[in-house]
PDB file of C-alpha atoms in Angstrom:
ATOM      1  CA  MET A   6     -13.962  12.735   7.731  1.00 83.00           C
ATOM      2  CA  VAL A   7     -14.283   9.281   9.233  1.00 93.00           C
ATOM      3  CA  PHE A   8     -11.555   7.878  11.467  1.00 96.00           C
ATOM      4  CA  GLY A   9     -10.505   4.348  12.236  1.00 97.00           C
ATOM      5  CA  GLN A  10      -7.858   1.663  12.526  1.00 97.00           C
ATOM      6  CA  VAL A  11      -6.589  -1.082  10.242  1.00 97.00           C
ATOM      7  CA  VAL A  12      -5.610  -3.909  12.600  1.00 97.00           C
ATOM      8  CA  ILE A  13      -3.017  -6.346  11.254  1.00 96.00           C
ATOM      9  CA  GLY A  14      -0.366  -8.702  12.572  1.00 95.00           C
ATOM     10  CA  PRO A  15       0.858 -12.317  12.438  1.00 93.00           C
ATOM     11  CA  PRO A  16      -1.351 -15.182  13.635  1.00 90.00           C
ATOM     12  CA  GLY A  17      -1.505 -15.276  17.419  1.00 88.00           C
ATOM     13  CA  SER A  18      -0.559 -11.630  17.889  1.00 92.00           C
ATOM     14  CA  GLY A  19      -3.993 -10.861  19.350  1.00 92.00           C
ATOM     15  CA  LYS A  20      -5.825  -8.982  16.575  1.00 94.00           C
ATOM     16  CA  THR A  21      -9.325 -10.229  17.360  1.00 92.00           C
ATOM     17  CA  THR A  22      -8.797  -9.795  21.094  1.00 94.00           C
ATOM     18  CA  TYR A  23      -7.486  -6.311  20.361  1.00 96.00           C
ATOM     19  CA  CYS A  24     -10.549  -5.366  18.298  1.00 96.00           C
ATOM     20  CA  ASN A  25     -12.839  -6.649  21.021  1.00 96.00           C
ATOM     21  CA  GLY A  26     -10.998  -4.834  23.820  1.00 96.00           C
ATOM     22  CA  MET A  27     -10.450  -1.639  21.818  1.00 97.00           C
ATOM     23  CA  SER A  28     -14.118  -1.431  20.800  1.00 96.00           C
ATOM     24  CA  GLN A  29     -15.151  -1.773  24.447  1.00 96.00           C
ATOM     25  CA  PHE A  30     -12.667   0.893  25.567  1.00 96.00           C
ATOM     26  CA  LEU A  31     -13.695   3.364  22.861  1.00 95.00           C
ATOM     27  CA  SER A  32     -17.352   2.820  23.728  1.00 95.00           C
ATOM     28  CA  LEU A  33     -16.586   3.583  27.372  1.00 94.00           C
ATOM     29  CA  ILE A  34     -15.029   6.929  26.451  1.00 93.00           C
ATOM     30  CA  GLY A  35     -18.027   7.890  24.348  1.00 93.00           C
ATOM     31  CA  ARG A  36     -17.213   6.855  20.793  1.00 94.00           C
ATOM     32  CA  LYS A  37     -19.642   4.927  18.655  1.00 95.00           C
ATOM     33  CA  VAL A  38     -17.634   2.007  17.267  1.00 96.00           C
ATOM     34  CA  ALA A  39     -18.206  -0.345  14.351  1.00 97.00           C
ATOM     35  CA  VAL A  40     -16.001  -3.421  13.947  1.00 97.00           C
ATOM     36  CA  ILE A  41     -15.565  -4.709  10.403  1.00 97.00           C
ATOM     37  CA  ASN A  42     -14.368  -8.303  10.151  1.00 96.00           C
ATOM     38  CA  LEU A  43     -12.395  -8.797   6.940  1.00 96.00           C
ATOM     39  CA  ASP A  44     -10.880 -12.133   7.973  1.00 94.00           C
ATOM     40  CA  PRO A  45     -12.805 -14.887   6.157  1.00 93.00           C
ATOM     41  CA  ALA A  46     -11.086 -17.508   8.338  1.00 88.00           C
ATOM     42  CA  ASN A  47     -12.279 -15.981  11.602  1.00 84.00           C
ATOM     43  CA  ASP A  48     -15.515 -17.791  12.322  1.00 78.00           C
ATOM     44  CA  SER A  49     -15.501 -17.358  16.108  1.00 82.00           C
ATOM     45  CA  LEU A  50     -15.810 -13.666  16.889  1.00 88.00           C
ATOM     46  CA  PRO A  51     -16.044 -12.310  20.456  1.00 90.00           C
ATOM     47  CA  TYR A  52     -17.475  -8.997  19.235  1.00 90.00           C
ATOM     48  CA  ASP A  53     -20.585  -7.985  17.306  1.00 91.00           C
ATOM     49  CA  CYS A  54     -19.797  -7.316  13.657  1.00 92.00           C
ATOM     50  CA  ALA A  55     -21.163  -4.298  11.879  1.00 95.00           C
ATOM     51  CA  VAL A  56     -19.861  -5.845   8.643  1.00 96.00           C
ATOM     52  CA  ASN A  57     -18.652  -9.413   8.137  1.00 96.00           C
ATOM     53  CA  ILE A  58     -16.785 -10.558   5.023  1.00 96.00           C
ATOM     54  CA  GLU A  59     -18.296 -14.026   5.472  1.00 94.00           C
ATOM     55  CA  ASP A  60     -21.542 -12.547   4.175  1.00 95.00           C
ATOM     56  CA  LEU A  61     -19.663 -12.092   0.895  1.00 96.00           C
ATOM     57  CA  ILE A  62     -17.190 -14.989   0.815  1.00 95.00           C
ATOM     58  CA  LYS A  63     -16.046 -17.784   3.130  1.00 93.00           C
ATOM     59  CA  LEU A  64     -12.564 -19.262   3.231  1.00 94.00           C
ATOM     60  CA  SER A  65     -13.873 -22.807   3.729  1.00 93.00           C
ATOM     61  CA  ASP A  66     -15.996 -22.523   0.579  1.00 94.00           C
ATOM     62  CA  VAL A  67     -13.063 -21.165  -1.435  1.00 95.00           C
ATOM     63  CA  MET A  68     -10.736 -23.946  -0.277  1.00 95.00           C
ATOM     64  CA  MET A  69     -13.269 -26.615  -1.154  1.00 95.00           C
ATOM     65  CA  GLU A  70     -14.378 -25.176  -4.498  1.00 94.00           C
ATOM     66  CA  HIS A  71     -10.922 -24.297  -5.822  1.00 95.00           C
ATOM     67  CA  SER A  72      -8.810 -26.963  -4.055  1.00 95.00           C
ATOM     68  CA  LEU A  73      -6.696 -24.310  -2.331  1.00 94.00           C
ATOM     69  CA  GLY A  74      -4.867 -24.350   0.978  1.00 94.00           C
ATOM     70  CA  PRO A  75      -5.542 -21.693   3.642  1.00 92.00           C
ATOM     71  CA  ASN A  76      -2.854 -19.302   2.385  1.00 92.00           C
ATOM     72  CA  GLY A  77      -3.925 -19.468  -1.246  1.00 94.00           C
ATOM     73  CA  GLY A  78      -7.532 -19.288  -0.149  1.00 94.00           C
ATOM     74  CA  LEU A  79      -6.953 -16.060   1.802  1.00 94.00           C
ATOM     75  CA  VAL A  80      -5.241 -14.446  -1.182  1.00 95.00           C
ATOM     76  CA  TYR A  81      -8.219 -15.450  -3.332  1.00 96.00           C
ATOM     77  CA  CYS A  82     -10.628 -13.972  -0.775  1.00 96.00           C
ATOM     78  CA  MET A  83      -8.762 -10.644  -0.719  1.00 95.00           C
ATOM     79  CA  ASP A  84      -8.740 -10.573  -4.525  1.00 96.00           C
ATOM     80  CA  TYR A  85     -12.477 -11.268  -4.512  1.00 97.00           C
ATOM     81  CA  LEU A  86     -13.071  -8.509  -1.959  1.00 96.00           C
ATOM     82  CA  GLU A  87     -11.085  -6.048  -4.068  1.00 96.00           C
ATOM     83  CA  LYS A  88     -13.160  -6.890  -7.128  1.00 96.00           C
ATOM     84  CA  ASN A  89     -16.338  -6.487  -5.072  1.00 97.00           C
ATOM     85  CA  ILE A  90     -15.303  -3.354  -3.208  1.00 96.00           C
ATOM     86  CA  ASP A  91     -18.700  -1.816  -3.965  1.00 97.00           C
ATOM     87  CA  TRP A  92     -20.262  -4.413  -1.643  1.00 97.00           C
ATOM     88  CA  LEU A  93     -18.049  -3.303   1.232  1.00 97.00           C
ATOM     89  CA  GLN A  94     -18.555   0.364   0.415  1.00 97.00           C
ATOM     90  CA  SER A  95     -22.342  -0.022   0.521  1.00 97.00           C
ATOM     91  CA  LYS A  96     -22.094  -1.757   3.917  1.00 97.00           C
ATOM     92  CA  LEU A  97     -19.890   1.006   5.332  1.00 97.00           C
ATOM     93  CA  GLU A  98     -21.786   4.041   4.053  1.00 96.00           C
ATOM     94  CA  PRO A  99     -24.556   3.893   6.729  1.00 96.00           C
ATOM     95  CA  LEU A 100     -21.831   3.892   9.412  1.00 96.00           C
ATOM     96  CA  LEU A 101     -19.935   6.937   8.185  1.00 95.00           C
ATOM     97  CA  LYS A 102     -21.998   9.615   9.877  1.00 92.00           C
ATOM     98  CA  ASP A 103     -21.174   8.810  13.484  1.00 93.00           C
ATOM     99  CA  HIS A 104     -18.998   5.682  13.797  1.00 96.00           C
ATOM    100  CA  TYR A 105     -15.322   5.065  14.487  1.00 97.00           C
ATOM    101  CA  LEU A 106     -14.196   2.088  12.374  1.00 97.00           C
ATOM    102  CA  LEU A 107     -12.057  -0.907  13.360  1.00 97.00           C
ATOM    103  CA  PHE A 108     -11.003  -3.165  10.469  1.00 97.00           C
ATOM    104  CA  ASP A 109      -9.992  -6.668  11.606  1.00 96.00           C
ATOM    105  CA  PHE A 110      -7.814  -8.138   8.830  1.00 95.00           C
ATOM    106  CA  PRO A 111      -6.462 -11.692   8.319  1.00 93.00           C
ATOM    107  CA  GLY A 112      -3.227 -12.794   9.961  1.00 90.00           C
ATOM    108  CA  GLN A 113      -1.492 -13.844   6.748  1.00 90.00           C
ATOM    109  CA  VAL A 114       1.442 -11.431   6.769  1.00 91.00           C
ATOM    110  CA  GLU A 115       2.145 -11.783   3.030  1.00 92.00           C
ATOM    111  CA  LEU A 116      -1.045  -9.841   2.360  1.00 93.00           C
ATOM    112  CA  PHE A 117       0.549  -6.697   3.785  1.00 93.00           C
ATOM    113  CA  PHE A 118       4.098  -6.666   2.473  1.00 89.00           C
ATOM    114  CA  LEU A 119       4.003  -8.825  -0.659  1.00 87.00           C
ATOM    115  CA  HIS A 120       0.563  -8.864  -2.291  1.00 91.00           C
ATOM    116  CA  SER A 121      -1.261  -5.703  -3.327  1.00 93.00           C
ATOM    117  CA  ASN A 122      -4.894  -6.800  -2.886  1.00 94.00           C
ATOM    118  CA  ALA A 123      -5.323  -5.847   0.792  1.00 95.00           C
ATOM    119  CA  LYS A 124      -3.567  -2.527   0.199  1.00 95.00           C
ATOM    120  CA  ASN A 125      -5.802  -1.837  -2.787  1.00 96.00           C
ATOM    121  CA  VAL A 126      -8.903  -2.520  -0.694  1.00 96.00           C
ATOM    122  CA  ILE A 127      -7.733  -0.048   1.958  1.00 97.00           C
ATOM    123  CA  MET A 128      -6.736   2.627  -0.549  1.00 97.00           C
ATOM    124  CA  LYS A 129     -10.014   2.393  -2.456  1.00 96.00           C
ATOM    125  CA  LEU A 130     -11.984   2.798   0.771  1.00 96.00           C
ATOM    126  CA  ILE A 131      -9.881   5.789   1.791  1.00 96.00           C
ATOM    127  CA  LYS A 132     -10.442   7.457  -1.572  1.00 96.00           C
ATOM    128  CA  LYS A 133     -14.136   6.672  -1.963  1.00 95.00           C
ATOM    129  CA  LEU A 134     -15.239   7.237   1.642  1.00 96.00           C
ATOM    130  CA  ASN A 135     -12.733   9.904   2.765  1.00 94.00           C
ATOM    131  CA  LEU A 136     -11.403   7.758   5.621  1.00 96.00           C
ATOM    132  CA  ARG A 137      -8.556   8.695   7.955  1.00 96.00           C
ATOM    133  CA  LEU A 138      -6.988   5.385   8.958  1.00 97.00           C
ATOM    134  CA  THR A 139      -4.010   4.314  11.053  1.00 97.00           C
ATOM    135  CA  VAL A 140      -2.455   0.885  10.660  1.00 97.00           C
ATOM    136  CA  VAL A 141      -2.027  -0.829  14.030  1.00 98.00           C
ATOM    137  CA  HIS A 142       0.479  -3.632  13.542  1.00 97.00           C
ATOM    138  CA  LEU A 143       0.524  -6.074  16.454  1.00 97.00           C
ATOM    139  CA  VAL A 144       3.619  -8.129  17.303  1.00 96.00           C
ATOM    140  CA  ASP A 145       3.636 -10.604  20.192  1.00 95.00           C
ATOM    141  CA  ALA A 146       5.921  -9.137  22.874  1.00 94.00           C
ATOM    142  CA  HIS A 147       7.407 -12.519  23.807  1.00 91.00           C
ATOM    143  CA  LEU A 148       9.367 -12.462  20.501  1.00 92.00           C
ATOM    144  CA  CYS A 149      11.737 -10.035  22.221  1.00 92.00           C
ATOM    145  CA  SER A 150      13.123 -12.978  24.200  1.00 90.00           C
ATOM    146  CA  ASP A 151      14.523 -14.519  20.998  1.00 88.00           C
ATOM    147  CA  PRO A 152      16.970 -12.210  19.130  1.00 87.00           C
ATOM    148  CA  GLY A 153      16.400 -13.959  15.797  1.00 86.00           C
ATOM    149  CA  LYS A 154      12.625 -13.723  16.036  1.00 90.00           C
ATOM    150  CA  TYR A 155      12.871 -10.114  17.172  1.00 92.00           C
ATOM    151  CA  ILE A 156      14.926  -9.203  14.083  1.00 91.00           C
ATOM    152  CA  SER A 157      12.338 -11.016  11.933  1.00 91.00           C
ATOM    153  CA  ALA A 158       9.570  -8.981  13.581  1.00 94.00           C
ATOM    154  CA  LEU A 159      11.491  -5.771  12.855  1.00 95.00           C
ATOM    155  CA  LEU A 160      11.884  -6.713   9.189  1.00 94.00           C
ATOM    156  CA  LEU A 161       8.199  -7.587   8.925  1.00 95.00           C
ATOM    157  CA  SER A 162       7.236  -4.272  10.519  1.00 96.00           C
ATOM    158  CA  LEU A 163       9.538  -2.295   8.227  1.00 95.00           C
ATOM    159  CA  SER A 164       8.357  -4.096   5.081  1.00 95.00           C
ATOM    160  CA  THR A 165       4.718  -3.556   6.017  1.00 96.00           C
ATOM    161  CA  MET A 166       5.239   0.136   6.733  1.00 95.00           C
ATOM    162  CA  LEU A 167       6.921   0.686   3.374  1.00 94.00           C
ATOM    163  CA  HIS A 168       4.289  -1.316   1.497  1.00 95.00           C
ATOM    164  CA  LEU A 169       1.111   0.150   2.992  1.00 95.00           C
ATOM    165  CA  GLU A 170       2.262   3.801   3.069  1.00 94.00           C
ATOM    166  CA  LEU A 171      -0.173   4.844   5.806  1.00 96.00           C
ATOM    167  CA  PRO A 172       0.134   6.288   9.312  1.00 96.00           C
ATOM    168  CA  HIS A 173       1.500   3.277  11.155  1.00 97.00           C
ATOM    169  CA  ILE A 174       1.959   2.235  14.777  1.00 97.00           C
ATOM    170  CA  ASN A 175       3.782  -0.962  15.674  1.00 97.00           C
ATOM    171  CA  VAL A 176       2.657  -2.467  18.961  1.00 97.00           C
ATOM    172  CA  LEU A 177       4.232  -5.032  21.268  1.00 96.00           C
ATOM    173  CA  SER A 178       1.015  -6.785  22.273  1.00 96.00           C
ATOM    174  CA  LYS A 179       0.590  -9.021  25.324  1.00 94.00           C
ATOM    175  CA  ILE A 180       3.222  -6.922  27.103  1.00 94.00           C
ATOM    176  CA  ASP A 181       2.103  -8.515  30.378  1.00 92.00           C
ATOM    177  CA  LEU A 182       3.600 -11.800  29.070  1.00 90.00           C
ATOM    178  CA  ILE A 183       6.820 -10.318  27.699  1.00 90.00           C
ATOM    179  CA  GLU A 184       9.063 -12.417  29.955  1.00 86.00           C
ATOM    180  CA  SER A 185       6.964 -15.582  29.782  1.00 85.00           C
ATOM    181  CA  TYR A 186       9.773 -17.317  27.860  1.00 80.00           C
ATOM    182  CA  GLY A 187      12.613 -16.016  29.996  1.00 81.00           C
ATOM    183  CA  LYS A 188      14.229 -12.777  31.104  1.00 85.00           C
ATOM    184  CA  LEU A 189      15.141 -10.301  28.389  1.00 87.00           C
ATOM    185  CA  ALA A 190      18.756  -9.453  27.668  1.00 85.00           C
ATOM    186  CA  PHE A 191      18.129  -5.674  27.734  1.00 89.00           C
ATOM    187  CA  ASN A 192      15.841  -3.064  29.202  1.00 90.00           C
ATOM    188  CA  LEU A 193      12.467  -2.547  27.553  1.00 91.00           C
ATOM    189  CA  ASP A 194      13.453   0.695  25.818  1.00 90.00           C
ATOM    190  CA  PHE A 195      16.046  -1.233  23.799  1.00 92.00           C
ATOM    191  CA  TYR A 196      13.200  -3.183  22.157  1.00 93.00           C
ATOM    192  CA  THR A 197      10.709  -0.330  21.842  1.00 93.00           C
ATOM    193  CA  ASP A 198      13.107   2.302  20.475  1.00 92.00           C
ATOM    194  CA  VAL A 199      15.009  -0.102  18.156  1.00 90.00           C
ATOM    195  CA  GLN A 200      18.418   1.494  18.436  1.00 80.00           C
ATOM    196  CA  ASN A 201      21.946   0.068  18.566  1.00 86.00           C
ATOM    197  CA  LEU A 202      20.985  -3.346  17.243  1.00 89.00           C
ATOM    198  CA  SER A 203      24.679  -4.233  17.235  1.00 84.00           C
ATOM    199  CA  TYR A 204      24.173  -5.125  20.895  1.00 85.00           C
ATOM    200  CA  LEU A 205      22.116  -8.087  19.702  1.00 84.00           C
ATOM    201  CA  GLN A 206      24.947  -9.425  17.552  1.00 77.00           C
ATOM    202  CA  ARG A 207      26.630 -11.459  20.315  1.00 76.00           C
ATOM    203  CA  HIS A 208      23.334 -13.116  21.184  1.00 76.00           C
ATOM    204  CA  LEU A 209      22.647 -13.813  17.513  1.00 74.00           C
ATOM    205  CA  ASP A 210      26.153 -15.255  17.089  1.00 70.00           C
ATOM    206  CA  GLU A 211      25.340 -17.848  19.755  1.00 70.00           C
ATOM    207  CA  ASP A 212      22.591 -19.277  17.520  1.00 67.00           C
ATOM    208  CA  PRO A 213      24.157 -21.960  15.256  1.00 66.00           C
ATOM    209  CA  ARG A 214      21.334 -21.456  12.752  1.00 67.00           C
ATOM    210  CA  ALA A 215      22.093 -17.762  12.246  1.00 64.00           C
ATOM    211  CA  SER A 216      24.399 -16.309   9.615  1.00 69.00           C
ATOM    212  CA  LYS A 217      26.604 -13.655  11.218  1.00 71.00           C
ATOM    213  CA  LYS A 218      27.029 -11.641   8.040  1.00 79.00           C
ATOM    214  CA  LEU A 219      23.353 -11.814   7.059  1.00 82.00           C
ATOM    215  CA  THR A 220      22.014 -10.825  10.477  1.00 81.00           C
ATOM    216  CA  LYS A 221      24.521  -7.963  10.708  1.00 83.00           C
ATOM    217  CA  GLU A 222      23.424  -6.609   7.333  1.00 87.00           C
ATOM    218  CA  LEU A 223      19.735  -7.034   8.159  1.00 86.00           C
ATOM    219  CA  CYS A 224      20.232  -5.032  11.349  1.00 87.00           C
ATOM    220  CA  GLU A 225      21.959  -2.311   9.324  1.00 89.00           C
ATOM    221  CA  VAL A 226      19.022  -2.163   6.893  1.00 91.00           C
ATOM    222  CA  ILE A 227      16.574  -1.678   9.758  1.00 92.00           C
ATOM    223  CA  GLU A 228      18.723   1.030  11.343  1.00 89.00           C
ATOM    224  CA  ASP A 229      19.333   2.792   8.010  1.00 90.00           C
ATOM    225  CA  TYR A 230      15.604   3.287   7.467  1.00 90.00           C
ATOM    226  CA  SER A 231      15.143   4.365  11.096  1.00 89.00           C
ATOM    227  CA  LEU A 232      11.371   3.945  10.853  1.00 91.00           C
ATOM    228  CA  VAL A 233      10.527   1.116  13.239  1.00 94.00           C
ATOM    229  CA  ASP A 234       9.688   1.584  16.887  1.00 94.00           C
ATOM    230  CA  PHE A 235       7.073   0.043  19.152  1.00 95.00           C
ATOM    231  CA  ALA A 236       4.354   1.099  21.514  1.00 94.00           C
ATOM    232  CA  THR A 237       3.332  -1.399  24.197  1.00 94.00           C
ATOM    233  CA  LEU A 238      -0.064  -2.835  25.035  1.00 95.00           C
ATOM    234  CA  ASP A 239      -1.796  -4.859  27.698  1.00 95.00           C
ATOM    235  CA  ILE A 240      -5.313  -4.995  26.284  1.00 95.00           C
ATOM    236  CA  GLN A 241      -6.763  -5.705  29.744  1.00 94.00           C
ATOM    237  CA  ASP A 242      -5.201  -2.564  31.249  1.00 93.00           C
ATOM    238  CA  LYS A 243      -7.243   0.607  30.661  1.00 94.00           C
ATOM    239  CA  GLU A 244      -4.228   2.881  31.111  1.00 92.00           C
ATOM    240  CA  SER A 245      -2.241   0.898  28.571  1.00 93.00           C
ATOM    241  CA  VAL A 246      -5.090   1.007  26.038  1.00 95.00           C
ATOM    242  CA  GLY A 247      -5.620   4.702  26.716  1.00 93.00           C
ATOM    243  CA  ASN A 248      -1.965   5.523  26.009  1.00 92.00           C
ATOM    244  CA  LEU A 249      -2.167   3.670  22.705  1.00 94.00           C
ATOM    245  CA  VAL A 250      -5.388   5.463  21.731  1.00 95.00           C
ATOM    246  CA  LYS A 251      -3.617   8.803  22.257  1.00 92.00           C
ATOM    247  CA  LEU A 252      -0.890   7.763  19.814  1.00 93.00           C
ATOM    248  CA  ILE A 253      -3.423   6.548  17.243  1.00 95.00           C
ATOM    249  CA  ASP A 254      -5.512   9.724  17.540  1.00 94.00           C
ATOM    250  CA  LYS A 255      -2.451  11.868  16.799  1.00 92.00           C
ATOM    251  CA  SER A 256      -1.366   9.723  13.871  1.00 94.00           C
ATOM    252  CA  ASN A 257      -4.669   9.857  11.966  1.00 93.00           C
ATOM    253  CA  GLY A 258      -5.677  13.348  13.054  1.00 91.00           C
ATOM    254  CA  TYR A 259      -8.644  12.422  15.226  1.00 92.00           C
ATOM    255  CA  ILE A 260      -7.284  14.638  18.005  1.00 87.00           C
ATOM    256  CA  PHE A 261      -7.717  17.664  15.738  1.00 82.00           C
ATOM    257  CA  ALA A 262     -11.207  16.817  14.486  1.00 78.00           C
ATOM    258  CA  GLY A 263     -13.674  19.551  15.234  1.00 56.00           C
ATOM    259  CA  ILE A 264     -11.109  21.796  16.929  1.00 56.00           C
ATOM    260  CA  ASP A 265     -11.261  25.433  15.876  1.00 54.00           C
ATOM    261  CA  ALA A 266      -7.831  26.712  16.813  1.00 52.00           C
ATOM    262  CA  SER A 267      -4.830  28.580  15.540  1.00 56.00           C
ATOM    263  CA  ALA A 268      -1.685  26.898  14.243  1.00 56.00           C
ATOM    264  CA  VAL A 269       0.055  27.643  17.544  1.00 56.00           C
ATOM    265  CA  GLU A 270      -2.684  25.926  19.553  1.00 55.00           C
ATOM    266  CA  PHE A 271      -2.549  22.916  17.212  1.00 52.00           C
ATOM    267  CA  SER A 272       1.197  22.619  17.755  1.00 56.00           C
ATOM    268  CA  LYS A 273       0.735  22.675  21.521  1.00 54.00           C
ATOM    269  CA  ILE A 274      -1.667  19.752  21.266  1.00 54.00           C
ATOM    270  CA  ALA A 275       0.610  17.791  18.948  1.00 55.00           C
ATOM    271  CA  VAL A 276       3.785  18.141  21.017  1.00 57.00           C
ATOM    272  CA  ARG A 277       3.960  15.634  23.838  1.00 57.00           C
ATOM    273  CA  PRO A 278       5.798  16.313  27.122  1.00 55.00           C
ATOM    274  CA  VAL A 279       9.561  15.870  26.829  1.00 49.00           C
ATOM    275  CA  ASP A 280       9.666  13.052  29.353  1.00 54.00           C
ATOM    276  CA  TRP A 281       6.508  11.284  28.172  1.00 54.00           C
ATOM    277  CA  ASP A 282       8.320   8.460  26.380  1.00 60.00           C
ATOM    278  CA  TYR A 283      10.704   7.889  29.259  1.00 59.00           C
ATOM    279  CA  TYR A 284       8.000   7.480  31.841  1.00 60.00           C
ATOM    280  CA  ARG A 285       5.807   5.466  29.470  1.00 70.00           C
ATOM    281  CA  VAL A 286       8.519   2.854  28.953  1.00 84.00           C
ATOM    282  CA  ALA A 287       9.829   3.002  32.516  1.00 81.00           C
ATOM    283  CA  ALA A 288       6.367   2.492  33.980  1.00 84.00           C
ATOM    284  CA  VAL A 289       5.668  -0.479  31.705  1.00 87.00           C
ATOM    285  CA  GLN A 290       9.009  -2.092  32.549  1.00 87.00           C
ATOM    286  CA  GLU A 291       8.454  -1.641  36.254  1.00 85.00           C
ATOM    287  CA  LYS A 292       5.008  -3.221  36.003  1.00 85.00           C
ATOM    288  CA  TYR A 293       5.729  -6.209  33.764  1.00 85.00           C
ATOM    289  CA  MET A 294       9.459  -7.003  33.926  1.00 84.00           C
ATOM    290  CA  LYS A 295      11.595  -8.287  36.765  1.00 74.00           C
ATOM    291  CA  ASP A 296      14.010  -5.751  38.164  1.00 68.00           C
ATOM    292  CA  ASP A 297      17.722  -6.312  37.586  1.00 58.00           C
ATOM    293  CA  GLU A 298      19.932  -3.826  39.385  1.00 51.00           C
ATOM    294  CA  ASN A 299      23.018  -5.292  37.748  1.00 44.00           C
ATOM    295  CA  PHE A 300      21.880  -4.565  34.198  1.00 46.00           C
ATOM    296  CA  ASP A 301      24.646  -3.133  32.031  1.00 46.00           C
ATOM    297  CA  TYR A 302      24.616  -2.733  28.249  1.00 45.00           C
ATOM    298  CA  ASP A 303      28.396  -3.083  28.086  1.00 47.00           C
ATOM    299  CA  ASN A 304      28.227  -6.555  29.600  1.00 45.00           C
ATOM    300  CA  ASN A 305      25.625  -7.842  27.183  1.00 46.00           C
TER     301      ASN A 305
END
């Protein structure tokens, strides 16, 4: 079995920075990492590519040859990659023996909740190469400061989870900048645990562009599925990256690889301490958010 991550997220969420930082962290803890760039628009990479889609197809060439814009061009590139999956498979096969894989995908969100080409690429690789992959979906943490944008991020996360049907971890990236656009209305656990979204309704009602009925029903859809929550990440903080790696390793089974143990011992490894989540969120809030002793849910 070969383990790895499928890194996705909207433009500006920090995917390339994440792949660079994550590959460095994993190398430091003894894993041999290969980064696979599948974004044909990403022509300025801070990391060394083991495989680069630009060796197969370039977005600029597609746009020029077929008179397409960047969005249409990216869809074309993913279609082309799907039809030439044997090319990617042949590039990956030499890495399978001893590498951990990081797939850096494009930032066009429609590829992961609307179109099927990117999903088909992932599924074919999983089937042909026996991969164990976790989707890491990055969302810029500063969106929490805008209730409307936060709801949009929740819907995007939910849609992507349902579409891709893989182990999935949503991440509030750039958590060190979470209050760069102003103080948040609630404590951090409100945004990471995604519960009681009705508390957001008053803040949404203050936006003249928002439809009260629509936003209320969207919040109910998110809560009805009860699938979305968020981990946090400061890619420059080793402890933050380490905590995320632990979550990813449990989700794709890496933590169990090579362990010869009974079912009881496996369950002990899988169960986290009861207070782990509390201290994880509390520690992040204390580090990156301004303290407010007067905080009260009932007054917000």
